[in-house]
Tab-separated table of C-alpha atoms (C1' of nucleotides) in Angstrom:
chain	number	residue	atom	x	y	z
A	1442	MET	CA	5.582	-125.526	100.446
A	1443	GLY	CA	6.006	-123.133	103.254
A	1444	LYS	CA	5.191	-125.997	105.624
A	1445	MET	CA	8.697	-126.419	107.183
A	1446	GLU	CA	10.533	-126.743	110.370
A	1447	TYR	CA	13.191	-124.134	110.400
A	1448	ASN	CA	14.601	-125.423	113.844
A	1449	LEU	CA	17.084	-122.559	114.409
A	1450	ASP	CA	19.230	-122.586	117.655
A	1451	GLN	CA	20.982	-119.754	119.439
A	1452	ILE	CA	24.074	-120.059	117.122
A	1453	ASP	CA	22.010	-119.465	113.980
A	1454	TYR	CA	20.230	-116.320	115.728
A	1455	GLN	CA	23.717	-115.036	116.257
A	1456	ILE	CA	24.828	-115.651	112.792
A	1457	LEU	CA	21.653	-113.953	111.433
A	1458	ARG	CA	22.104	-111.145	113.726
A	1459	ILE	CA	25.490	-110.427	112.438
A	1460	MET	CA	24.517	-111.170	108.779
A	1461	GLN	CA	21.636	-108.762	109.024
A	1462	ASP	CA	23.925	-105.901	109.928
A	1463	ASN	CA	26.589	-106.781	107.539
A	1464	ALA	CA	26.184	-109.373	104.972
A	1465	ARG	CA	29.622	-109.316	104.196
A	1466	THR	CA	31.031	-110.283	107.281
A	1467	ASN	CA	33.512	-113.159	106.692
A	1468	ASN	CA	33.407	-116.382	108.216
A	1469	ALA	CA	36.633	-116.138	109.973
A	1470	ASP	CA	35.241	-113.098	111.640
A	1471	ILE	CA	31.907	-114.690	112.539
A	1472	ALA	CA	33.724	-117.739	113.900
A	1473	ARG	CA	36.070	-115.643	116.138
A	1474	GLU	CA	32.962	-113.756	117.535
A	1475	LEU	CA	31.163	-117.162	118.360
A	1476	GLY	CA	34.296	-119.343	119.222
A	1477	MET	CA	33.937	-121.639	116.409
A	1478	ALA	CA	35.921	-122.796	113.391
A	1479	PRO	CA	35.152	-120.852	110.147
A	1480	SER	CA	34.269	-124.057	108.387
A	1481	ALA	CA	31.600	-124.756	110.845
A	1482	ILE	CA	30.153	-121.136	110.219
A	1483	LEU	CA	30.223	-121.915	106.569
A	1484	GLU	CA	28.138	-125.142	106.853
A	1485	ARG	CA	25.496	-122.926	108.954
A	1486	VAL	CA	25.416	-120.170	106.596
A	1487	LYS	CA	24.767	-122.627	103.585
A	1488	LYS	CA	22.178	-124.424	105.537
A	1489	LEU	CA	20.480	-121.106	106.366
A	1490	GLU	CA	20.644	-120.269	102.707
A	1491	GLN	CA	19.234	-123.579	101.665
A	1492	LYS	CA	16.214	-123.652	104.094
A	1493	GLU	CA	15.540	-120.237	102.917
A	1494	VAL	CA	15.904	-118.418	106.060
A	1495	ILE	CA	18.522	-116.237	104.530
A	1496	LEU	CA	16.537	-115.230	101.333
A	1497	GLN	CA	19.110	-113.068	99.756
A	1498	TYR	CA	21.953	-110.568	100.135
A	1499	ASN	CA	21.448	-107.157	99.065
A	1500	ALA	CA	23.381	-103.782	98.816
A	1501	LYS	CA	21.260	-100.862	100.153
A	1502	ILE	CA	21.795	-98.094	97.740
A	1503	ASN	CA	21.313	-94.590	98.529
A	1504	PRO	CA	18.240	-93.272	96.602
A	1505	ASN	CA	19.535	-89.783	96.367
A	1506	ALA	CA	22.548	-91.036	94.682
A	1507	LEU	CA	20.165	-92.266	91.859
A	1508	ASP	CA	18.307	-88.991	92.130
A	1509	GLN	CA	15.132	-90.842	93.480
A	1510	LYS	CA	14.024	-88.365	95.878
A	1511	MET	CA	10.304	-89.146	96.210
A	1512	LEU	CA	8.788	-91.952	98.057
A	1513	SER	CA	5.069	-92.434	98.098
A	1514	PHE	CA	2.430	-94.878	99.418
A	1515	ILE	CA	-0.520	-95.624	97.277
A	1516	PHE	CA	-3.713	-97.089	98.409
A	1517	ILE	CA	-5.231	-98.914	95.534
A	1518	LYS	CA	-8.589	-100.271	95.656
A	1519	ALA	CA	-9.102	-103.083	93.160
A	1520	GLN	CA	-12.058	-105.479	92.037
A	1521	ASP	CA	-10.012	-108.540	92.452
A	1522	ILE	CA	-11.680	-111.500	93.697
A	1523	ILE	CA	-10.813	-112.213	97.155
A	1524	GLY	CA	-7.655	-114.373	97.456
A	1525	VAL	CA	-6.724	-113.854	93.766
A	1526	GLN	CA	-4.540	-110.877	93.562
A	1527	LYS	CA	-4.489	-110.206	89.764
A	1528	VAL	CA	-3.853	-106.760	90.372
A	1529	GLY	CA	-1.444	-107.073	92.828
A	1530	PHE	CA	0.749	-109.181	90.623
A	1531	LEU	CA	0.514	-106.435	87.841
A	1532	LEU	CA	1.421	-104.048	90.445
A	1533	ALA	CA	4.430	-106.154	91.633
A	1534	GLU	CA	5.864	-106.019	88.003
A	1535	ILE	CA	6.345	-102.386	87.971
A	1536	PRO	CA	10.010	-101.644	88.590
A	1537	GLU	CA	9.267	-98.526	90.697
A	1538	VAL	CA	6.790	-100.308	92.847
A	1539	GLN	CA	8.770	-101.571	95.736
A	1540	GLU	CA	6.247	-103.209	97.919
A	1541	VAL	CA	2.655	-104.499	97.426
A	1542	HIS	CA	0.759	-105.489	100.388
A	1543	ASP	CA	-2.940	-106.905	100.230
A	1544	ILE	CA	-4.503	-105.188	103.055
A	1545	ALA	CA	-7.567	-105.714	105.247
A	1546	GLY	CA	-10.310	-103.501	105.279
A	1547	ASP	CA	-11.276	-101.791	101.934
A	1548	ASP	CA	-10.255	-104.789	99.932
A	1549	GLY	CA	-7.399	-103.278	98.316
A	1550	TYR	CA	-3.698	-102.769	98.098
A	1551	LEU	CA	-0.962	-100.722	99.919
A	1552	VAL	CA	1.960	-99.894	97.476
A	1553	LYS	CA	5.157	-98.272	97.939
A	1554	VAL	CA	6.699	-96.495	95.109
A	1555	ARG	CA	9.901	-94.625	94.592
A	1556	THR	CA	10.275	-92.162	91.701
A	1557	ASN	CA	12.684	-89.250	90.803
A	1558	ASP	CA	10.114	-86.601	91.720
A	1559	ALA	CA	6.472	-85.619	91.518
A	1560	ALA	CA	6.438	-85.719	87.818
A	1561	GLY	CA	7.533	-89.215	87.762
A	1562	LEU	CA	4.828	-90.117	90.206
A	1563	VAL	CA	2.195	-88.234	88.098
A	1564	ASP	CA	3.744	-90.201	85.008
A	1565	LEU	CA	3.732	-93.381	86.655
A	1566	MET	CA	0.288	-93.233	87.789
A	1567	ARG	CA	-1.108	-91.977	84.442
A	1568	ASN	CA	0.814	-94.159	82.146
A	1569	THR	CA	1.469	-97.334	84.233
A	1570	LEU	CA	-1.239	-97.765	86.875
A	1571	GLY	CA	-3.898	-96.105	84.517
A	1572	LYS	CA	-3.406	-99.083	82.128
A	1573	ILE	CA	-4.033	-101.849	84.633
A	1574	GLU	CA	-7.553	-103.161	84.301
A	1575	GLY	CA	-9.416	-103.574	87.645
A	1576	ILE	CA	-8.235	-100.462	89.499
A	1577	ILE	CA	-11.155	-98.540	90.813
A	1578	SER	CA	-9.536	-95.890	92.762
A	1579	THR	CA	-6.282	-94.702	94.258
A	1580	ARG	CA	-5.448	-92.618	97.338
A	1581	THR	CA	-1.648	-91.550	97.340
A	1582	THR	CA	0.207	-90.366	100.623
A	1583	ILE	CA	3.394	-88.457	99.971
A	1584	VAL	CA	6.417	-88.948	102.136
A	1585	LEU	CA	8.111	-85.748	103.261
A	1586	GLU	CA	11.013	-87.218	104.890
A	1587	THR	CA	12.012	-90.593	106.062
A	1588	VAL	CA	13.217	-91.047	109.639
A	1589	LYS	CA	13.931	-94.852	109.551
A	1590	GLU	CA	13.904	-97.320	106.765
A	1591	GLU	CA	15.297	-100.857	107.502
A	1592	GLN	CA	14.084	-104.436	106.945
A	1593	LYS	CA	16.041	-105.847	110.031
A	1594	LEU	CA	13.884	-108.346	111.834
A	1595	VAL	CA	14.070	-108.719	115.654
A	1596	ILE	CA	15.854	-111.823	116.496
A	1597	PRO	CA	14.891	-113.489	119.559
A	1598	ALA	CA	17.462	-113.311	122.383
A	1599	LYS	CA	18.848	-115.932	124.635
A	1600	LYS	CA	16.255	-117.637	126.644
B	716	MET	CA	25.815	-82.473	104.148
B	717	GLY	CA	23.908	-84.238	101.618
B	718	LYS	CA	25.123	-81.549	99.127
B	719	MET	CA	27.507	-83.890	97.135
B	720	GLU	CA	28.133	-84.715	93.571
B	721	TYR	CA	27.895	-88.563	93.069
B	722	ASN	CA	29.183	-88.475	89.440
B	723	LEU	CA	28.197	-91.999	88.487
B	724	ASP	CA	28.870	-93.590	85.253
B	725	GLN	CA	27.510	-96.380	83.282
B	726	ILE	CA	29.997	-98.949	84.797
B	727	ASP	CA	28.960	-97.727	88.314
B	728	TYR	CA	25.359	-98.526	87.401
B	729	GLN	CA	26.119	-101.907	86.219
B	730	ILE	CA	27.906	-102.656	89.394
B	731	LEU	CA	25.080	-101.383	91.456
B	732	ARG	CA	22.686	-103.339	89.446
B	733	ILE	CA	24.794	-106.616	90.168
B	734	MET	CA	25.387	-105.644	93.835
B	735	GLN	CA	21.689	-104.816	94.398
B	736	ASP	CA	20.712	-108.418	93.307
B	737	ASN	CA	23.472	-110.047	95.040
B	738	ALA	CA	25.665	-108.307	97.399
B	739	ARG	CA	28.079	-111.027	97.687
B	740	THR	CA	29.060	-111.194	93.990
B	741	ASN	CA	32.932	-111.243	94.144
B	742	ASN	CA	35.009	-108.882	92.150
B	743	ALA	CA	36.125	-111.574	89.835
B	744	ASP	CA	32.861	-112.252	88.544
B	745	ILE	CA	31.788	-108.621	88.194
B	746	ALA	CA	34.930	-108.044	86.565
B	747	ARG	CA	34.287	-110.765	84.024
B	748	GLU	CA	31.094	-109.424	83.235
B	749	LEU	CA	32.126	-105.952	82.684
B	750	GLY	CA	35.374	-107.035	80.918
B	751	MET	CA	37.534	-105.388	83.662
B	752	ALA	CA	40.312	-106.176	86.038
B	753	PRO	CA	39.138	-107.243	89.724
B	754	SER	CA	41.337	-104.694	91.072
B	755	ALA	CA	39.584	-102.027	89.089
B	756	ILE	CA	36.167	-103.335	90.316
B	757	LEU	CA	37.331	-103.170	94.033
B	758	GLU	CA	38.465	-99.715	93.585
B	759	ARG	CA	34.945	-98.781	92.193
B	760	VAL	CA	33.146	-100.586	94.949
B	761	LYS	CA	35.290	-99.001	97.606
B	762	LYS	CA	34.815	-95.681	96.147
B	763	LEU	CA	30.892	-96.208	95.931
B	764	GLU	CA	30.627	-97.124	99.566
B	765	GLN	CA	33.154	-94.177	100.374
B	766	LYS	CA	30.735	-91.938	98.636
B	767	GLU	CA	27.865	-93.500	100.315
B	768	VAL	CA	26.220	-94.601	97.315
B	769	ILE	CA	26.152	-98.036	98.787
B	770	LEU	CA	24.947	-97.673	102.164
B	771	GLN	CA	25.119	-101.152	103.512
B	772	TYR	CA	24.961	-104.849	102.747
B	773	ASN	CA	22.315	-107.047	104.541
B	774	ALA	CA	21.073	-110.346	104.562
B	775	LYS	CA	17.529	-110.528	103.801
B	776	ILE	CA	15.904	-112.791	106.262
B	777	ASN	CA	12.600	-114.781	106.011
B	778	PRO	CA	10.204	-113.414	108.548
B	779	ASN	CA	8.370	-116.637	108.658
B	780	ALA	CA	11.720	-118.487	109.894
B	781	LEU	CA	11.597	-116.153	113.099
B	782	ASP	CA	7.836	-116.445	113.357
B	783	GLN	CA	7.170	-112.996	112.379
B	784	LYS	CA	4.003	-113.395	110.581
B	785	MET	CA	2.268	-110.171	111.084
B	786	LEU	CA	2.752	-107.027	109.091
B	787	SER	CA	1.034	-103.706	109.862
B	788	PHE	CA	1.189	-100.109	108.857
B	789	ILE	CA	0.090	-97.618	111.363
B	790	PHE	CA	-0.555	-93.983	110.841
B	791	ILE	CA	0.321	-91.990	113.789
B	792	LYS	CA	-0.938	-88.428	114.397
B	793	ALA	CA	1.425	-86.475	116.586
B	794	GLN	CA	1.649	-83.167	118.050
B	795	ASP	CA	5.139	-82.562	116.753
B	796	ILE	CA	6.368	-79.118	115.725
B	797	ILE	CA	6.515	-79.049	111.881
B	798	GLY	CA	9.934	-80.193	111.141
B	799	VAL	CA	10.941	-81.413	114.283
B	800	GLN	CA	10.369	-85.059	114.553
B	801	LYS	CA	10.503	-85.842	118.403
B	802	VAL	CA	7.775	-88.576	117.970
B	803	GLY	CA	9.366	-89.755	114.894
B	804	PHE	CA	12.797	-90.499	116.430
B	805	LEU	CA	11.051	-92.171	119.409
B	806	LEU	CA	9.231	-94.413	116.947
B	807	ALA	CA	12.439	-95.230	114.922
B	808	GLU	CA	13.944	-96.520	118.213
B	809	ILE	CA	11.425	-99.555	118.410
B	810	PRO	CA	13.098	-102.576	117.169
B	811	GLU	CA	9.782	-103.906	115.846
B	812	VAL	CA	9.451	-100.675	113.750
B	813	GLN	CA	11.049	-100.988	110.274
B	814	GLU	CA	10.133	-97.786	108.936
B	815	VAL	CA	9.163	-94.411	109.920
B	816	HIS	CA	8.054	-91.710	107.349
B	817	ASP	CA	6.980	-88.244	107.995
B	818	ILE	CA	4.031	-87.892	105.816
B	819	ALA	CA	2.130	-84.942	104.117
B	820	GLY	CA	-1.593	-84.355	105.139
B	821	ASP	CA	-2.703	-85.189	108.569
B	822	ASP	CA	0.751	-83.815	110.020
B	823	GLY	CA	1.580	-87.510	111.022
B	824	TYR	CA	3.784	-90.392	110.530
B	825	LEU	CA	3.389	-93.352	108.464
B	826	VAL	CA	4.946	-96.534	110.376
B	827	LYS	CA	5.749	-100.111	109.258
B	828	VAL	CA	5.769	-102.648	111.974
B	829	ARG	CA	6.469	-106.401	112.326
B	830	THR	CA	5.416	-108.426	115.076
B	831	ASN	CA	4.797	-112.202	115.884
B	832	ASP	CA	1.165	-111.967	115.816
B	833	ALA	CA	-1.800	-109.771	116.600
B	834	ALA	CA	-1.156	-110.163	120.222
B	835	GLY	CA	2.327	-108.788	119.630
B	836	LEU	CA	0.858	-105.979	117.995
B	837	VAL	CA	-1.496	-105.048	120.563
B	838	ASP	CA	1.201	-105.546	123.128
B	839	LEU	CA	3.482	-103.042	121.075
B	840	MET	CA	0.651	-100.478	120.737
B	841	ARG	CA	-0.349	-100.603	124.327
B	842	ASN	CA	3.020	-100.935	126.073
B	843	THR	CA	5.514	-99.235	123.734
B	844	LEU	CA	3.404	-96.573	121.626
B	845	GLY	CA	1.126	-95.983	124.554
B	846	LYS	CA	4.098	-94.612	126.464
B	847	ILE	CA	5.251	-92.174	123.813
B	848	GLU	CA	4.243	-88.589	124.696
B	849	GLY	CA	2.807	-86.676	121.842
B	850	ILE	CA	0.959	-88.958	120.087
B	851	ILE	CA	-2.537	-87.915	119.415
B	852	SER	CA	-4.230	-90.859	117.565
B	853	THR	CA	-3.163	-94.107	115.642
B	854	ARG	CA	-4.976	-95.842	112.629
B	855	THR	CA	-3.866	-99.332	111.839
B	856	THR	CA	-3.787	-101.038	108.556
B	857	ILE	CA	-3.168	-104.893	108.602
B	858	VAL	CA	-1.387	-106.608	105.981
B	859	LEU	CA	-3.261	-110.081	104.869
B	860	GLU	CA	-0.496	-110.975	102.291
B	861	THR	CA	2.596	-109.592	100.855
B	862	VAL	CA	2.982	-109.723	97.230
B	863	LYS	CA	6.156	-108.083	96.984
B	864	GLU	CA	8.744	-106.652	99.397
B	865	GLU	CA	11.903	-105.331	97.994
B	866	GLN	CA	13.973	-102.237	98.236
B	867	LYS	CA	15.585	-102.414	94.923
B	868	LEU	CA	15.942	-99.125	92.990
B	869	VAL	CA	15.482	-98.530	89.405
B	870	ILE	CA	18.938	-97.978	87.965
B	871	PRO	CA	19.163	-95.680	85.044
B	872	ALA	CA	19.808	-97.663	81.535
B	873	LYS	CA	22.201	-96.787	78.876
B	874	LYS	CA	21.450	-93.565	77.354
C	758	DT	C1'	45.112	-77.551	70.901
C	759	DT	C1'	48.524	-78.701	74.042
C	760	DA	C1'	50.696	-80.132	78.279
C	761	DA	C1'	50.557	-81.058	83.103
C	762	DA	C1'	47.759	-83.081	86.612
C	763	DA	C1'	44.621	-86.514	88.533
C	764	DT	C1'	42.469	-90.346	88.116
C	765	DT	C1'	41.553	-95.039	86.365
C	766	DT	C1'	43.044	-99.485	85.191
C	767	DA	C1'	45.712	-103.837	84.314
C	768	DG	C1'	48.474	-107.307	85.970
C	769	DA	C1'	51.497	-109.483	89.074
C	770	DA	C1'	52.524	-110.442	93.872
C	771	DT	C1'	50.819	-111.072	98.408
C	772	DT	C1'	47.531	-111.717	102.076
C	773	DT	C1'	43.181	-113.253	103.406
C	774	DT	C1'	39.317	-115.966	103.042
C	775	DA	C1'	36.415	-119.670	101.347
C	776	DT	C1'	36.036	-124.305	100.603
C	777	DT	C1'	37.031	-129.151	101.059
C	778	DC	C1'	37.661	-133.149	103.451
C	779	DG	C1'	38.851	-136.872	106.778
C	780	DA	C1'	38.784	-137.597	111.653
C	781	DT	C1'	36.460	-137.099	115.818
C	782	DA	C1'	32.686	-135.987	118.566
C	783	DT	C1'	27.576	-135.478	119.687
C	784	DG	C1'	23.246	-137.361	119.980
C	785	DA	C1'	19.043	-139.709	118.787
C	786	DA	C1'	16.912	-143.891	117.549
C	787	DT	C1'	17.296	-149.074	117.575
D	187	DA	C1'	25.700	-151.185	123.213
D	188	DT	C1'	25.333	-150.301	118.112
D	189	DT	C1'	23.935	-147.857	114.219
D	190	DC	C1'	22.971	-143.891	111.905
D	191	DA	C1'	22.744	-139.035	111.175
D	192	DT	C1'	24.676	-134.464	112.186
D	193	DA	C1'	28.038	-130.982	113.597
D	194	DT	C1'	32.560	-129.576	114.577
D	195	DC	C1'	37.311	-129.092	114.117
D	196	DG	C1'	41.566	-128.464	112.178
D	197	DA	C1'	44.746	-128.946	108.354
D	198	DA	C1'	45.283	-128.759	103.323
D	199	DT	C1'	43.867	-126.680	99.100
D	200	DA	C1'	41.519	-123.471	95.900
D	201	DA	C1'	39.774	-118.837	95.448
D	202	DA	C1'	39.327	-114.263	96.304
D	203	DA	C1'	40.703	-109.733	98.226
D	204	DT	C1'	43.880	-106.604	98.457
D	205	DT	C1'	48.265	-104.211	97.535
D	206	DC	C1'	51.183	-102.145	94.589
D	207	DT	C1'	53.416	-100.139	90.426
D	208	DA	C1'	53.617	-98.773	85.799
D	209	DA	C1'	50.867	-97.603	81.979
D	210	DA	C1'	46.782	-95.756	79.918
D	211	DT	C1'	43.054	-92.621	80.111
D	212	DT	C1'	40.618	-88.657	81.395
D	213	DT	C1'	40.392	-84.159	83.177
D	214	DT	C1'	41.946	-79.545	83.764
D	215	DA	C1'	44.059	-75.633	82.842
D	216	DA	C1'	47.216	-72.816	80.170
DNA sequence: TTAAAATTTAGAATTTTATTCGATATGAAT
DNA sequence: ATTCATATCGAATAAAATTCTAAATTTTAA
């Protein structure tokens, strides 16, 4: 698994470029833009899904609309065996935790967390992180303002 | 701006919950699940878009499929005037930069960057970051492995 | 509490899009 | 050249989105 040829061509890239910007673009529009038939686009998209090039479609929701105004990054030092992310998996189970990265250096994790407010963060750290075995220490960085937050990848241009 | 009442009810939350998981779920399916008419769902979704509760729909693309195997976080100390993120905006313009956060503490930014490999990172730092005026210093954290990476928000449950 | 106004919903009609499928083309391997 | 696999097109069909109006519900104000 993971060992696979994706073999994407320029048409795939163009489709990905469009879908990355608006996942609800319909086949007819994509077809028009690429000068192809809608059915051909459909085939391509299905194949991209099947090959797990497109992993999922999601709606980006405004955190403010759900009153989630606080964003933090927490460095977590753990006593995990290298390569076995026991603590990592436990962290990943927490709904407020959006990202968990195993990072080089201080043998630990970098975790991205979204909460309503500072109280929510404190609560999470005390009641949820606090109960995870194997956490040695944490260091929290608070986000004052987010300038950019996207997950768009740079898609190779025509050669 | 930003001062607005979202006034979301349980039905909206349910719709958001569904759309957050799969932005291509059709109205008929949502309607069935919520016991409503498709046209009512359509109205709701349109309103959610209009109120900017739903910000956009995007396809999550597998970074490996585009050979982007390297993920890094860079702390950037800048000489920006507080509240005026000149450097922040310049960083946000870089395609490989997915996130730019103004963080508390060392008056700087936390930046999330995706490149093909280590060489790509070095190249970016030298040729792109290196040309931005006002950057005092950088500290880079390299991600060895990502355990979780989502942007899903915790949606309030029924009261 | 009641009445008017505004909003939301259902359901049918219509338009648009997705999907299927056979025919044709393209390309690589034999 | 022949076979096999893959892609595309284009028409036909199925499904979904969208529009619209009347009825129902909720909100507001009297």
